[in-house]
CSV table of C-alpha atoms in Angstrom, one decimal:
chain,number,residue,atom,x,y,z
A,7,UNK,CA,-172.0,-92.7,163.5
A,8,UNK,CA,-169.5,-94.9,164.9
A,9,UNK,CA,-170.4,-94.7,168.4
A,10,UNK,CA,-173.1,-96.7,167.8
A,11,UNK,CA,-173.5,-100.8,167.4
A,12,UNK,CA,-176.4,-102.2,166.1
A,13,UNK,CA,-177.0,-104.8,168.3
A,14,UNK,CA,-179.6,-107.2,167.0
A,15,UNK,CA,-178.4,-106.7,163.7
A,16,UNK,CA,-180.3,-106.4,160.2
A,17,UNK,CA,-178.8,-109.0,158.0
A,18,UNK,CA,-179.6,-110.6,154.6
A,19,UNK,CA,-182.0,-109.8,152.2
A,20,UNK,CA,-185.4,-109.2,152.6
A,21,UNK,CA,-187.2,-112.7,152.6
A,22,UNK,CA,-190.7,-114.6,153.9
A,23,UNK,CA,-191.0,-116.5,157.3
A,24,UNK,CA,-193.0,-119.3,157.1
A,25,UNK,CA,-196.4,-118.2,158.6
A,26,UNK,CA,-196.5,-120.6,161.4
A,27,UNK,CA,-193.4,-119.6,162.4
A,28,UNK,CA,-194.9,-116.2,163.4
A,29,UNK,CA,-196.9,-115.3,166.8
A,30,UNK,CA,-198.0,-112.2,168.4
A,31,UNK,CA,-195.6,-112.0,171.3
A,32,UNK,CA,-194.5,-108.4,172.7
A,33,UNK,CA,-190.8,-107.8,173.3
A,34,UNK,CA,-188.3,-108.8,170.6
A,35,UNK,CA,-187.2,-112.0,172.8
A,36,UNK,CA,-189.7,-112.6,175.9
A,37,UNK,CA,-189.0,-115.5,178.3
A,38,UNK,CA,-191.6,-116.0,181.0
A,39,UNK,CA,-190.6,-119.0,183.7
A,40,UNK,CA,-194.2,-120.2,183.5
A,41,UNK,CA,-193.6,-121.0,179.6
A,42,UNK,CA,-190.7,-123.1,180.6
A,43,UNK,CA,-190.9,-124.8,184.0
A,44,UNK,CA,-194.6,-125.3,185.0
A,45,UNK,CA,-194.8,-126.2,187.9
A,46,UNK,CA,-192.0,-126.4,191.5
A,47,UNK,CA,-189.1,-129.1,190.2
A,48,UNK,CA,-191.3,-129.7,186.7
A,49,UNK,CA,-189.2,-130.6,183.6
A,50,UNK,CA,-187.9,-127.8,181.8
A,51,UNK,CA,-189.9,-127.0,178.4
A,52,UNK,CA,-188.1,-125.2,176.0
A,53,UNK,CA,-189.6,-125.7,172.3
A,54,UNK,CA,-191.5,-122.8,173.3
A,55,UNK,CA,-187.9,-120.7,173.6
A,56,UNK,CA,-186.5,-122.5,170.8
A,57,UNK,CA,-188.7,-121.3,168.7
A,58,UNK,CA,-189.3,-117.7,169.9
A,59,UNK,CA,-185.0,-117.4,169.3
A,60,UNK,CA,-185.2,-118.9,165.9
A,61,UNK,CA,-187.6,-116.7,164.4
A,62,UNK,CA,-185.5,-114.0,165.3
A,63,UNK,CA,-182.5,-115.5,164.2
A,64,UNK,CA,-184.7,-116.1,160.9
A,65,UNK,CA,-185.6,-112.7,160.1
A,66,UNK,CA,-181.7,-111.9,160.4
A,67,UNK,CA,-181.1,-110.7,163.9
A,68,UNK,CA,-178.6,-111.7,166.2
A,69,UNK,CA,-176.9,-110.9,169.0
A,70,UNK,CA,-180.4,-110.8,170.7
A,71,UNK,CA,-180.9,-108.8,174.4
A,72,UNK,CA,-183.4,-111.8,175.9
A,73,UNK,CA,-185.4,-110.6,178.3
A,74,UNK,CA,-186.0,-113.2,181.6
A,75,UNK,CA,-188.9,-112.7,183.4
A,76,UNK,CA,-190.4,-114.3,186.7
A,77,UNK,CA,-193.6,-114.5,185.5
A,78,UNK,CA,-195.6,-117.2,186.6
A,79,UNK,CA,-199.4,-117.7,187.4
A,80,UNK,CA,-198.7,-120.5,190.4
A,81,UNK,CA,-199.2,-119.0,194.2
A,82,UNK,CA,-196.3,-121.8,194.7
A,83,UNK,CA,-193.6,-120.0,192.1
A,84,UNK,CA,-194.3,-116.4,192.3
A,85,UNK,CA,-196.3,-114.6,195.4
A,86,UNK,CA,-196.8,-110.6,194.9
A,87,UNK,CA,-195.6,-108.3,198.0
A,88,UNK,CA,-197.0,-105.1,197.1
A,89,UNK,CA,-200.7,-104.8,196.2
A,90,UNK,CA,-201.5,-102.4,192.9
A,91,UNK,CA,-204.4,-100.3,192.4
A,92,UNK,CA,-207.7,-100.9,192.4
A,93,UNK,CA,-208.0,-99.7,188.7
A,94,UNK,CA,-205.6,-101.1,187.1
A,95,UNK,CA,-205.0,-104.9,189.7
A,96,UNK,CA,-207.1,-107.0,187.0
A,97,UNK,CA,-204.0,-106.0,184.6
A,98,UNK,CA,-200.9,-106.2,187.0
A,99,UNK,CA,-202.2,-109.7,188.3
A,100,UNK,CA,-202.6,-111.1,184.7
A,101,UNK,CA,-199.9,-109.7,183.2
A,102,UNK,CA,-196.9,-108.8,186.1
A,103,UNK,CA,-193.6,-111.1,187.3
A,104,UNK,CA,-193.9,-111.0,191.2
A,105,UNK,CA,-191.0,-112.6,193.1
A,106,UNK,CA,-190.1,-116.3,193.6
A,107,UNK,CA,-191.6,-118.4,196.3
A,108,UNK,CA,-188.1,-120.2,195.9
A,109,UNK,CA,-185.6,-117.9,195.0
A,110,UNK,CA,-183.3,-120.9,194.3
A,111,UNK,CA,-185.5,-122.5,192.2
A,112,UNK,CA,-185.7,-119.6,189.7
A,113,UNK,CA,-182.1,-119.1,189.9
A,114,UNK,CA,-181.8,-122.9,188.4
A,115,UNK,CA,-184.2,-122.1,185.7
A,116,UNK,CA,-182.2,-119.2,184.7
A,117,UNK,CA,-178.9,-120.9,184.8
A,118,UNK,CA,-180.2,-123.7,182.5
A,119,UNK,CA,-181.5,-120.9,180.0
A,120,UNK,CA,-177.8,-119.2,180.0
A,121,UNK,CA,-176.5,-122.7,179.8
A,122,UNK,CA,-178.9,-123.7,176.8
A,123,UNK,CA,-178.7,-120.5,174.7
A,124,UNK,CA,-174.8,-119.7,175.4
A,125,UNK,CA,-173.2,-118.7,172.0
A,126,UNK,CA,-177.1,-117.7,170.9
A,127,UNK,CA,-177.4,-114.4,173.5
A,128,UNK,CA,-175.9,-111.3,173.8
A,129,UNK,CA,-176.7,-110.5,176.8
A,130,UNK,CA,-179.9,-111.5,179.5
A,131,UNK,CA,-182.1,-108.6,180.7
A,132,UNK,CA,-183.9,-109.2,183.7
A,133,UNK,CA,-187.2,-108.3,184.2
A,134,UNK,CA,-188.8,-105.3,182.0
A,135,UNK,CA,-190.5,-102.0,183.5
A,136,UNK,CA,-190.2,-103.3,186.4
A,137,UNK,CA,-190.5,-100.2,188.3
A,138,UNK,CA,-194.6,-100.0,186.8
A,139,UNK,CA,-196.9,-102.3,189.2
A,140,UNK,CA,-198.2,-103.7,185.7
A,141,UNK,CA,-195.2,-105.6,185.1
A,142,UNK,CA,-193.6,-106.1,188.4
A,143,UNK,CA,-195.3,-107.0,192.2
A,144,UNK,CA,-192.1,-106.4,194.2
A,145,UNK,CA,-190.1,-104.2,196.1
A,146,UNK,CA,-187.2,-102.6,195.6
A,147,UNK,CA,-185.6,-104.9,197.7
A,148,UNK,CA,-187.2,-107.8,196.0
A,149,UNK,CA,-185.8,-106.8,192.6
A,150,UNK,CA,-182.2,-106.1,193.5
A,151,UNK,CA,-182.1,-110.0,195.2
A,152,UNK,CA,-183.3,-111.4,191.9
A,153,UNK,CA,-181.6,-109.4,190.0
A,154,UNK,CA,-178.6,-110.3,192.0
A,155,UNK,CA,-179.8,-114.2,191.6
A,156,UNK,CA,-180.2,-113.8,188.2
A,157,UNK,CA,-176.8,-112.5,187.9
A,158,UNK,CA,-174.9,-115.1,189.7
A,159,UNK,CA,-176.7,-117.8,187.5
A,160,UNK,CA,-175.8,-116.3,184.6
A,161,UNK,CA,-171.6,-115.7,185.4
A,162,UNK,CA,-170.0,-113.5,183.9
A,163,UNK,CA,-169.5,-115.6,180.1
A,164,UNK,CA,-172.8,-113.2,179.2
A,165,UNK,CA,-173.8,-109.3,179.8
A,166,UNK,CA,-176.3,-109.0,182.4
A,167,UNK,CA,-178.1,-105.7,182.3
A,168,UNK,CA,-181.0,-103.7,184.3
A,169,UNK,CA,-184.6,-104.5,182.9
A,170,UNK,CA,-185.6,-101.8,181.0
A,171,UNK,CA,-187.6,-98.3,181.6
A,172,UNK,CA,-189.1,-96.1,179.4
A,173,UNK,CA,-190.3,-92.9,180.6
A,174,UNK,CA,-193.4,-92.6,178.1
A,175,UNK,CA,-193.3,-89.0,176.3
A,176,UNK,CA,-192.4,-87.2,179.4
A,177,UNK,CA,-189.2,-85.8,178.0
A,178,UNK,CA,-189.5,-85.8,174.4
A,179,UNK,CA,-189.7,-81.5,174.8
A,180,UNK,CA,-186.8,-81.3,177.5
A,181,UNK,CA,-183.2,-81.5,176.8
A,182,UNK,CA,-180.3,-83.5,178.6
A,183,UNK,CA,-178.8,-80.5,180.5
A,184,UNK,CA,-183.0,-79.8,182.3
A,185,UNK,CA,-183.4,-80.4,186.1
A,186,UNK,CA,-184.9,-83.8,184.4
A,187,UNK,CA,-185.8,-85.5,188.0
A,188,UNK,CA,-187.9,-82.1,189.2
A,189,UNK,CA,-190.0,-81.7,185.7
A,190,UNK,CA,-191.1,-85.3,186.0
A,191,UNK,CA,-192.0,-85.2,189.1
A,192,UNK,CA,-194.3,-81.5,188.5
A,193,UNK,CA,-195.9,-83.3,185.1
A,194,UNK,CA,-196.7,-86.7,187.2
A,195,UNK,CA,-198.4,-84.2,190.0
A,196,UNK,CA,-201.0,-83.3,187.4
A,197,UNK,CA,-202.1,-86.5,186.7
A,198,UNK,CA,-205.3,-88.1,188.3
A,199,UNK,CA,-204.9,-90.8,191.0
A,200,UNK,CA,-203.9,-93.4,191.0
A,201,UNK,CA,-201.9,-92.5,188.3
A,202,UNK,CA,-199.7,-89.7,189.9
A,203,UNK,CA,-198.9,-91.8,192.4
A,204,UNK,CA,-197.9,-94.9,190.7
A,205,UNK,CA,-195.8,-92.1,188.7
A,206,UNK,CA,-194.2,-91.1,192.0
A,207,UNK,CA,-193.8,-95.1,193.6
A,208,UNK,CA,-192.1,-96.0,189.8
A,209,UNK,CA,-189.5,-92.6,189.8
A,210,UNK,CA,-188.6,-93.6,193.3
A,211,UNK,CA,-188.6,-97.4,192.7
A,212,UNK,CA,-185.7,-96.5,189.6
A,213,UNK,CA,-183.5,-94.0,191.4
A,214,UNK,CA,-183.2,-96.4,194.6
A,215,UNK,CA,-182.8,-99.1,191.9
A,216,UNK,CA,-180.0,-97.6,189.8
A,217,UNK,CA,-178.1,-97.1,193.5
A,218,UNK,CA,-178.3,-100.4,194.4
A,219,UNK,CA,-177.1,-102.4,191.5
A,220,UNK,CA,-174.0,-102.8,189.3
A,221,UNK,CA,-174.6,-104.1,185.9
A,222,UNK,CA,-173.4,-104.4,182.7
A,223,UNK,CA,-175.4,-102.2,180.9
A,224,UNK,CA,-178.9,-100.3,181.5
A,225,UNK,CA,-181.8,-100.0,179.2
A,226,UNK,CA,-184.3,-97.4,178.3
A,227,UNK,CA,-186.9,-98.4,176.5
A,228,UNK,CA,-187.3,-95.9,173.5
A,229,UNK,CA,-191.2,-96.2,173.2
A,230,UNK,CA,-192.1,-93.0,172.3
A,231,UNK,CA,-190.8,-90.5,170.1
A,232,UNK,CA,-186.9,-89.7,169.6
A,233,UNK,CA,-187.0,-86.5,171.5
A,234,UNK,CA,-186.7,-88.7,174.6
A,235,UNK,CA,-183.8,-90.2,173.9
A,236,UNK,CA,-181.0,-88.0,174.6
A,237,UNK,CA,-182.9,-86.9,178.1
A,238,UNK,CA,-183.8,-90.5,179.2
A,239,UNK,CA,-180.1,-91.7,178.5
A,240,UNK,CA,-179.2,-88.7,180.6
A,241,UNK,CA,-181.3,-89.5,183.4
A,242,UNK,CA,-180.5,-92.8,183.7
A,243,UNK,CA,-176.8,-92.3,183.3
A,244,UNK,CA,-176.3,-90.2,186.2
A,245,UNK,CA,-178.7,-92.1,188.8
A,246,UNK,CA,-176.2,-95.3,188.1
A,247,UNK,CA,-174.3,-95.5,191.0
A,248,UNK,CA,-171.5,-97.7,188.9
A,249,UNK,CA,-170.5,-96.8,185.8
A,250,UNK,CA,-171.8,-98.6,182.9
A,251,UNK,CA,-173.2,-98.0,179.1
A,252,UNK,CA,-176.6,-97.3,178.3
A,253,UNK,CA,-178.1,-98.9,175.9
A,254,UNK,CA,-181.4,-98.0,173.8
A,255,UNK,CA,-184.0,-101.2,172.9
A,256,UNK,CA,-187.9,-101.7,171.9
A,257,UNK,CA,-186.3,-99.1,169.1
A,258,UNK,CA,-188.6,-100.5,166.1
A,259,UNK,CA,-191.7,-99.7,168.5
A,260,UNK,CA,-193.8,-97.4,166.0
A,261,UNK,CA,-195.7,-93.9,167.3
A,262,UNK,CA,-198.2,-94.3,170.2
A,263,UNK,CA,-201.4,-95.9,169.1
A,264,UNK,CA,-203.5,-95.3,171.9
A,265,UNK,CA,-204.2,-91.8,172.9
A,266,UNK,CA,-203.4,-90.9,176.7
A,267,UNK,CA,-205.0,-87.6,178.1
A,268,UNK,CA,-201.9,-87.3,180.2
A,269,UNK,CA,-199.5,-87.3,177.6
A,270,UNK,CA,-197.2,-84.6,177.0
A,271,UNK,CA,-196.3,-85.8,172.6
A,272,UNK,CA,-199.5,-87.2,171.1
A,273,UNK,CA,-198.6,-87.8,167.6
A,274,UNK,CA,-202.1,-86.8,167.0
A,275,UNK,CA,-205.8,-85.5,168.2
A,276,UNK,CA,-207.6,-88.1,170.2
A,277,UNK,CA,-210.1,-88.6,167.0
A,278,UNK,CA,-207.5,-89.0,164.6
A,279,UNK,CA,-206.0,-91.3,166.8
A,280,UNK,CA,-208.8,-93.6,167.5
A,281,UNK,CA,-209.9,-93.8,163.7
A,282,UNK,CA,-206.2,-94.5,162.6
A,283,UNK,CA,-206.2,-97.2,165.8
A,284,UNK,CA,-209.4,-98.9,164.4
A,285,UNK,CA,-207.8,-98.8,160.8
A,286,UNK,CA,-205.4,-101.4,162.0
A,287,UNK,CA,-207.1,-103.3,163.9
A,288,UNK,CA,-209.3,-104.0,160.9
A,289,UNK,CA,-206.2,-104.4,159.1
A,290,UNK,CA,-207.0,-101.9,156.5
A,291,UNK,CA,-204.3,-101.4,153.7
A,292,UNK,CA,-204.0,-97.7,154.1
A,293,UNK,CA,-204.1,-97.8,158.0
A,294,UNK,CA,-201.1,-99.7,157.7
A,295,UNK,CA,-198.8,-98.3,155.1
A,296,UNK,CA,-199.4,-95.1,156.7
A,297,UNK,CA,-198.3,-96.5,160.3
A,298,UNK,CA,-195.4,-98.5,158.4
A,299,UNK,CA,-194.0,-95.1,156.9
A,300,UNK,CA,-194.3,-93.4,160.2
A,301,UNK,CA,-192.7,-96.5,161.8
A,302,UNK,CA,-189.8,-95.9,159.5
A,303,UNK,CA,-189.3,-92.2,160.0
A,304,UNK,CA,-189.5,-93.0,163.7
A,305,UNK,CA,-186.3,-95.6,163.4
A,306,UNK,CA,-184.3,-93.4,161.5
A,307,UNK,CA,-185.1,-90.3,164.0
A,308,UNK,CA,-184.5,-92.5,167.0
A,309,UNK,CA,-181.0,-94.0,165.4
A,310,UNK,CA,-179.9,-90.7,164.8
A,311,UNK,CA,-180.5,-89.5,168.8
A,312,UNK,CA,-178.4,-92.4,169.7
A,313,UNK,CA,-175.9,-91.4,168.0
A,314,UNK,CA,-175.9,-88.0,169.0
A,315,UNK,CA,-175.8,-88.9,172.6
A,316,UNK,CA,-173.3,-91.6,172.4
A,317,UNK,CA,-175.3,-94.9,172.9
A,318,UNK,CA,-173.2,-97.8,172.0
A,319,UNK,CA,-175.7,-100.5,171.4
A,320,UNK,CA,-179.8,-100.0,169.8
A,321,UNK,CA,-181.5,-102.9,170.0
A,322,UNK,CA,-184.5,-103.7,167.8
A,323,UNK,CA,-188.2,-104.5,168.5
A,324,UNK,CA,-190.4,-105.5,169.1
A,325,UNK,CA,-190.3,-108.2,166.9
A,326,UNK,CA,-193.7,-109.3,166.0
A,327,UNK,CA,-197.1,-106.8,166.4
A,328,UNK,CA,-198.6,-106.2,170.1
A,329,UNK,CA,-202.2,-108.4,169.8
A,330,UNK,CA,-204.8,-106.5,167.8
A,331,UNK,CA,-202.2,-103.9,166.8
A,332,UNK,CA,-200.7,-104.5,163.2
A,333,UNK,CA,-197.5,-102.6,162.2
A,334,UNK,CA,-195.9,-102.2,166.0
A,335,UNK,CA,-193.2,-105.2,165.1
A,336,UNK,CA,-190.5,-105.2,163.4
A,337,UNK,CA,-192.2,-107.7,161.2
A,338,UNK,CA,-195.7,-108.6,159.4
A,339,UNK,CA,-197.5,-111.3,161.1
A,340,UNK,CA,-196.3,-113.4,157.5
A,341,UNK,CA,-193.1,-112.8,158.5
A,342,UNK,CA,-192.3,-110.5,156.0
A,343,UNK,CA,-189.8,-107.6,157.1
A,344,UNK,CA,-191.4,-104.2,157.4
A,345,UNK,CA,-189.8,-101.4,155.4
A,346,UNK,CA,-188.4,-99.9,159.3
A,347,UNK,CA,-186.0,-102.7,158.9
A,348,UNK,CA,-184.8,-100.9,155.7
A,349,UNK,CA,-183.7,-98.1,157.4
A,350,UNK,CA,-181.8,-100.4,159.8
A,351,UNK,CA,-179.5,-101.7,157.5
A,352,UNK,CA,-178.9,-98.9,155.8
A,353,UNK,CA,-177.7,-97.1,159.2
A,354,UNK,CA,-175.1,-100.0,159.3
């Protein structure tokens, strides 16, 4: 068990967050530039920030992996330079980073946030899933130079590491020592367009990305079930053309709600599924004690893959639910801690 280092850590006792202290936000620490700096040479805003860090810092985590993103809904901070799909553009374009107008200009915004939050963060991860056109409207090219922007802003006083990739449940069944890069590529070849080939552009986008790019660390983003770890560690380890740990986050992220026809490890039938999904929603009781064991089981399996695979560092969330969907944080929207946490400190 020593291999591995908690690295937003589980500290304290159990104990309520004030309510207002608590918002639905995604990833355990999110920070979009458009939160921050709203328009070109605008005044930095950062109670936003401040207040995102200290409710983590609240419910006993530290060392926190922030993730920095480009986001920005200005045509004069951020202009897209690849064009998604027809089915799925309304989501890219309200929810993707693109890449600066003025490169410069973003690189000052994210030297003032290692500047601000120096002693406070672990390490800055730039971008997330960036190799999905839902969450990133670049190149490959475009990524490395921010990524390389990012990087010089930062210095070297704080880890810098590769946005994180998840892989979905495409190799919870395989094993480390599988020709992992040729059965992805055969199970994204049954999907439906556009799907198989954004499957294809994202596998591409990551192995040209790993060969281009020397960071501190890489992340995989451990949203589905623990079977995945030990393969996606694998995979990512030897596409990194330096050498360089890999870490595991998002690892309080419970089973998959929503049920996806081209999913290879369903936790359950579509039905089941969608009556357990609209048992949360509603916020039902029972809906949610059943997620919140499952949630728990989930941890503990996922802690245990780490280990086996020698990760040195599993980061924790999300911290607060996904909007509409209670019990995917690692905390109620009071603020209470959720019974996954449990399992986290008693790992350490």
């Amino acid at each position: 068990g020593a291999v591995v280092i908690v690295g937003i850590q589980y500290l304290g006792e159990p104990a309520s967050i004030p309510p207002r202290q608590v918002t639905p936000y995604g990833k355990t620490v999110n920070f979009d530039w458009q939160e921050c700096e709203a328009w070109p040479g605008g005044a930095y805003y950062w109670k936003t920030f401040d207040d995102r860090l200290r409710l983590a810092e609240l419910a006993g985590f530290r060392d926190h992996v922030v993730t920095l993103r480009s986001k920005h809904v200005r045509s004069d901070m951020v202009r897209p330079t690849v064009t998604p799909p027809a089915e799925i553009a309304a989501l890219a374009y309200a929810q993707a980073s693109a890449p600066p107008v003025d490169l410069a200009g973003y690189e000052r915004w994210v030297a003032a946030c290692a500047a601000r939050y120096r002693g406070r963060v672990g390490a800055w991860q730039i971008e997330s899933e960036q190799t999905d056109e839902t969450h990133w409207l670049g190149t490959v090219g475009d990524y490395v130079g921010l990524w390389e922007a990012a990087s010089a802003a930062i210095g070297r006083a704080t880890l810098v590491v590769i946005g994180g990739v998840g892989f979905g449940d495409l190799l919870d069944d395989l094993s480390p020592s599988d020709d992992l890069e040729t059965i992805l590529g055969q199970r994204i070849a049954t999907w439906p367009e556009p799907y198989r080939s954004m499957g294809n552009r994202s596998l591409g986008f990551g192995f040209q990305m790993y060969a281009s790019i020397a960071p501190d660390a890489a992340c995989l983003h451990a949203l589905s079930g623990a079977g995945g770890i030990a393969s996606g560690v694998e995979l990512i380890r030897r596409n990194l053309w330096s050498e360089c740990p890999v870490w595991v986050d998002d690892a309080t992220s419970a089973p998959l709600a929503l049920y996806d026809p081209r999913g290879f490890n369903q936790p359950a039938d579509g039905w089941t599924m969608l009556v357990d999904l609209l048992g949360l929603i509603s916020k039902n009781s029972a809906a949610i004690a059943k997620r919140e064991r499952a949630q728990a089981d989930m941890v503990a399996a996922k802690i245990a893959a780490a280990r086996e695979c020698g990760v040195e560092r599993i980061y924790f969330g999300t911290l607060t639910d996904w909007p509409l969907i209670a019990a995917t944080g690692a905390l109620a929207f009071q603020g209470l801690r959720r019974p996954a946490l449990d399992v986290v400190r008693a790992a350490q």
